[in-house]
Amino acid sequence: NSRYLPLVARTKLPGDRIAFSYGHKKVNKFMIDEKVKLQDRDKAILLEKDGDVLAILGYAKSAKLQNISDCDIIIELKEKYNEDSSSIH
């Protein structure tokens, strides 16, 4: 729902937590428990609103989003590559 806008898309920061139905969990601990590869953990995109992590794209969504039945938000994310190297900016 658009009441969640604006959202911030970013990579994880130390201490990030996400709310699940059973309680909160640190994002890093969640990714370890889910056996996400180390290199993928640093690339994972989080959606944040006012400091609350609402989703780890491709992995989990917060309990705060569980009751959304209609979604009127479309988000398109693209990786930007430096043409001189293979690094992502």
C-alpha positions as MATLAB code, in Angstrom:
seq = 'NSRYLPLVARTKLPGDRIAFSYGHKKVNKFMIDEKVKLQDRDKAILLEKDGDVLAILGYAKSAKLQNISDCDIIIELKEKYNEDSSSIH';
ca = [
       0.000    0.000    0.000;
       1.166    3.485   -0.757;
       1.054    4.422    2.934;
       4.429    2.647    3.165;
       6.013    5.183    0.799;
       8.616    6.490    0.602;
      10.712    3.365    0.991;
      14.469    3.183    1.132;
      16.221    0.341   -0.717;
      19.651   -0.383    0.708;
      22.046   -3.110    1.766;
      22.179   -4.287    5.369;
      23.769   -2.352    8.178;
      25.145   -3.690   11.473;
      22.297   -4.180   13.941;
      19.455   -4.272   11.388;
      16.471   -6.210   12.716;
      13.343   -7.532   11.025;
      10.030   -8.338   12.731;
       8.576  -11.818   12.302;
       5.360  -13.244   13.787;
       7.455  -14.917   16.514;
       9.526  -11.790   17.329;
      12.447   -9.778   15.997;
      15.625  -11.211   14.516;
      18.841   -9.565   13.423;
      19.097   -9.552    9.642;
      22.612  -11.013    9.748;
      21.472  -13.887   12.030;
      18.485  -14.544    9.755;
      20.768  -14.792    6.719;
      23.155  -17.141    8.523;
      20.236  -19.339    9.646;
      18.919  -19.403    6.065;
      22.395  -20.396    4.829;
      22.694  -17.383    2.520;
      26.199  -17.300    1.048;
      28.486  -14.675    2.564;
      28.946  -12.809   -0.717;
      25.164  -12.725   -1.211;
      24.517  -11.360    2.302;
      26.365   -8.150    1.500;
      24.425   -7.702   -1.765;
      20.944   -8.393   -0.351;
      18.561   -5.452   -0.698;
      16.475   -4.397    2.281;
      13.372   -2.220    2.074;
      13.146    0.206    4.973;
      10.531    2.685    6.145;
      11.323    5.050    9.022;
      14.101    2.783   10.289;
      12.005   -0.415   10.180;
      13.183   -3.191    7.849;
      10.049   -4.259    5.959;
      11.615   -6.845    3.656;
      14.795   -8.580    2.622;
      14.109   -8.895   -1.089;
      14.089  -12.503   -2.228;
      14.311  -13.841    1.336;
      11.726  -12.536    3.804;
       9.100   -9.934    4.580;
       8.332   -8.362    7.911;
       5.310   -9.295    9.987;
       4.318   -5.655    9.504;
       3.485   -6.539    5.879;
       1.546   -9.747    6.588;
      -1.905   -8.112    6.494;
      -1.496   -6.406    3.136;
      -4.049   -7.889    0.769;
      -3.759   -5.333   -2.043;
      -0.502   -3.956   -3.326;
      -0.412   -0.790   -5.360;
       3.364   -0.415   -5.289;
       5.685   -1.597   -8.046;
       9.405   -1.393   -7.390;
      12.023   -1.936  -10.056;
      15.661   -2.166   -8.980;
      18.567   -2.342  -11.369;
      22.252   -2.912  -10.716;
      24.541   -0.252  -12.061;
      27.890   -1.447  -13.365;
      30.943    0.678  -13.953;
      31.851    0.285  -17.629;
      35.575    0.297  -16.792;
      35.375   -2.652  -14.370;
      33.024   -5.330  -13.155;
      32.398   -3.697   -9.768;
      28.902   -2.646   -8.743;
      28.299    0.917   -7.557;
];
